[in-house]
Amino acid sequence: MDHLGFGKFHVPGGCIGGSFCLKAIEAAPHRVTAAVLQNPIGLHPEHLDYFPNSHAEWSREQRAARPELDEAALAAFGRNMWGGEFVFCVDRAFVRDCPVPALLLPGTDIPHPAATSAELAALLPAVEVVTDWRGPDDLGPQETRVVTFLKGHTPM
């Protein structure tokens, strides 16, 4: 954002992008003005091995295609990505004290657990939740809601 010349900005993210949004807020809370967390990724309470197992499978595929890749580096990458708990990039204490308003479009499957979204909705101090956002009939209202939210949090 420095390179692009933006002092303040919004952060939207889907899937792992939601975690990265929270990390950006942690890194620069005075610069991020609002966040949209769509289908946020998280540690599913009933499928704790989902991400480590998925990463191990991905690593095997990468090594098969590119044998020169370092196995230890791939494993370290996996630990860095999936070694945390909750939303991986930040902890619950940060989320509880998050200084930035967020719009949450909850997840519902194993990589985007409803439990993670429910916890985000409970912990984030300034959160709005959009529950109906997935179907084709929801696309227009979802877009309107996101744009309205972001405009409402854009500094003048």
Coordinates of C-alpha atoms in Angstrom, one line a residue:
M1 CA 0.0 0.0 0.0
D2 CA 3.0 2.3 0.6
H3 CA 4.1 1.6 -3.0
L4 CA 0.6 2.5 -4.3
G5 CA 0.5 5.6 -2.2
F6 CA -2.4 4.6 0.1
G7 CA -2.2 5.8 3.7
K8 CA -5.5 4.3 4.7
F9 CA -7.4 1.5 3.1
H10 CA -10.0 -1.3 3.4
V11 CA -9.1 -5.0 3.4
P12 CA -11.5 -7.5 1.9
G13 CA -10.6 -11.2 1.9
G14 CA -12.2 -14.5 1.2
C15 CA -11.1 -17.8 2.6
I16 CA -7.5 -17.4 3.8
G17 CA -7.8 -13.8 2.8
G18 CA -10.0 -13.2 5.8
S19 CA -7.1 -14.3 8.1
F20 CA -4.7 -12.1 6.1
C21 CA -7.1 -9.2 6.6
L22 CA -6.9 -9.7 10.4
K23 CA -3.1 -9.9 10.2
A24 CA -3.0 -6.6 8.2
I25 CA -5.2 -5.0 10.9
E26 CA -2.8 -6.3 13.6
A27 CA 0.2 -4.9 11.7
A28 CA -1.3 -1.5 10.8
P29 CA -4.5 -0.8 12.8
H30 CA -4.2 2.9 12.2
R31 CA -4.2 2.4 8.4
V32 CA -7.0 -0.2 7.9
T33 CA -10.4 1.5 8.0
A34 CA -12.7 -1.6 7.5
A35 CA -12.5 -5.3 6.7
V36 CA -14.8 -7.7 4.8
L37 CA -14.3 -11.3 5.9
Q38 CA -16.0 -13.6 3.4
N39 CA -16.1 -17.3 4.1
P40 CA -13.2 -17.1 6.6
I41 CA -10.9 -20.0 7.0
G42 CA -10.3 -21.6 10.4
L43 CA -9.6 -24.6 12.4
H44 CA -12.7 -26.8 12.3
P45 CA -13.3 -28.3 15.8
E46 CA -14.2 -31.7 14.4
H47 CA -11.5 -31.8 11.7
L48 CA -8.3 -30.7 13.3
D49 CA -6.1 -32.5 10.8
Y50 CA -7.8 -31.0 7.7
F51 CA -5.2 -28.4 7.0
P52 CA -2.0 -30.3 7.9
N53 CA -3.2 -33.3 5.9
S54 CA -4.2 -31.1 2.9
H55 CA -0.8 -29.4 3.1
A56 CA 1.0 -32.7 3.2
E57 CA -0.9 -33.9 0.1
W58 CA -0.2 -30.6 -1.7
S59 CA 3.5 -30.9 -0.7
R60 CA 3.7 -34.4 -2.2
E61 CA 2.2 -33.1 -5.5
Q62 CA 4.6 -30.2 -5.6
R63 CA 7.6 -32.5 -5.0
A64 CA 6.4 -34.9 -7.7
A65 CA 6.2 -32.1 -10.2
R66 CA 9.3 -30.3 -9.0
P67 CA 11.7 -32.7 -7.2
E68 CA 14.2 -29.8 -6.6
L69 CA 11.8 -28.3 -4.0
D70 CA 13.2 -28.7 -0.5
E71 CA 11.0 -31.0 1.7
A72 CA 12.0 -29.2 4.9
A73 CA 11.1 -25.8 3.4
L74 CA 7.7 -27.1 2.3
A75 CA 7.1 -28.5 5.8
A76 CA 8.1 -25.2 7.4
F77 CA 5.7 -23.4 5.0
G78 CA 2.9 -25.6 6.2
R79 CA 3.7 -25.0 9.8
N80 CA 3.8 -21.2 9.2
M81 CA 0.4 -21.3 7.4
W82 CA -1.5 -23.9 9.4
G83 CA 0.4 -24.1 12.7
G84 CA -1.8 -21.7 14.6
E85 CA -5.3 -22.2 16.0
F86 CA -8.5 -20.4 15.3
V87 CA -8.0 -18.3 12.1
F88 CA -4.2 -19.1 11.9
C89 CA -2.8 -15.6 11.5
V90 CA -4.0 -13.9 14.7
D91 CA -5.2 -15.2 18.1
R92 CA -8.6 -14.7 19.8
A93 CA -7.2 -12.0 22.1
F94 CA -6.4 -9.8 19.1
V95 CA -9.8 -10.5 17.5
R96 CA -11.5 -9.5 20.8
D97 CA -9.7 -6.2 20.7
C98 CA -9.8 -5.6 17.0
P99 CA -10.1 -1.8 16.5
V100 CA -11.5 -2.0 12.9
P101 CA -15.1 -2.6 11.9
A102 CA -15.7 -5.8 10.0
L103 CA -18.4 -7.2 7.8
L104 CA -18.6 -11.0 8.1
L105 CA -20.0 -13.3 5.5
P106 CA -19.9 -16.6 7.4
G107 CA -18.5 -19.9 6.2
T108 CA -20.3 -23.3 6.4
D109 CA -17.9 -26.1 5.4
I110 CA -14.8 -27.8 6.7
P111 CA -12.2 -25.3 5.6
H112 CA -14.5 -22.4 6.4
P113 CA -16.2 -23.6 9.5
A114 CA -19.5 -22.2 10.8
A115 CA -17.9 -22.4 14.3
T116 CA -15.1 -20.1 13.3
S117 CA -17.5 -17.6 11.8
A118 CA -19.7 -17.8 14.9
E119 CA -16.7 -17.1 17.1
L120 CA -15.6 -14.2 15.0
A121 CA -19.1 -12.8 15.2
A122 CA -19.1 -13.1 18.9
L123 CA -15.5 -11.7 19.4
L124 CA -15.2 -8.9 16.9
P125 CA -16.3 -5.7 18.8
A126 CA -17.6 -3.9 15.7
V127 CA -19.0 -6.6 13.4
E128 CA -22.0 -6.8 11.0
V129 CA -23.0 -10.3 9.8
V130 CA -24.5 -11.0 6.5
T131 CA -26.1 -14.5 6.7
D132 CA -27.7 -14.7 3.2
W133 CA -24.9 -14.2 0.7
R134 CA -24.3 -17.5 -1.1
G135 CA -27.0 -18.0 -3.6
P136 CA -27.5 -16.4 -7.0
D137 CA -30.5 -14.4 -5.6
D138 CA -28.2 -13.0 -2.9
L139 CA -25.5 -11.6 -5.2
G140 CA -27.1 -8.2 -5.8
P141 CA -28.0 -7.6 -2.1
Q142 CA -24.6 -8.9 -1.0
E143 CA -22.8 -6.5 -3.3
T144 CA -25.0 -3.6 -2.1
R145 CA -24.4 -4.5 1.5
V146 CA -20.6 -4.7 1.0
V147 CA -20.3 -1.5 -0.9
T148 CA -22.5 0.4 1.6
F149 CA -20.4 -1.0 4.5
L150 CA -17.2 0.1 2.9
K151 CA -18.5 3.5 1.9
G152 CA -19.7 4.0 5.4
H153 CA -16.2 3.4 6.7
T154 CA -14.3 5.4 4.1
P155 CA -12.6 8.4 5.7
M156 CA -13.5 11.7 4.1

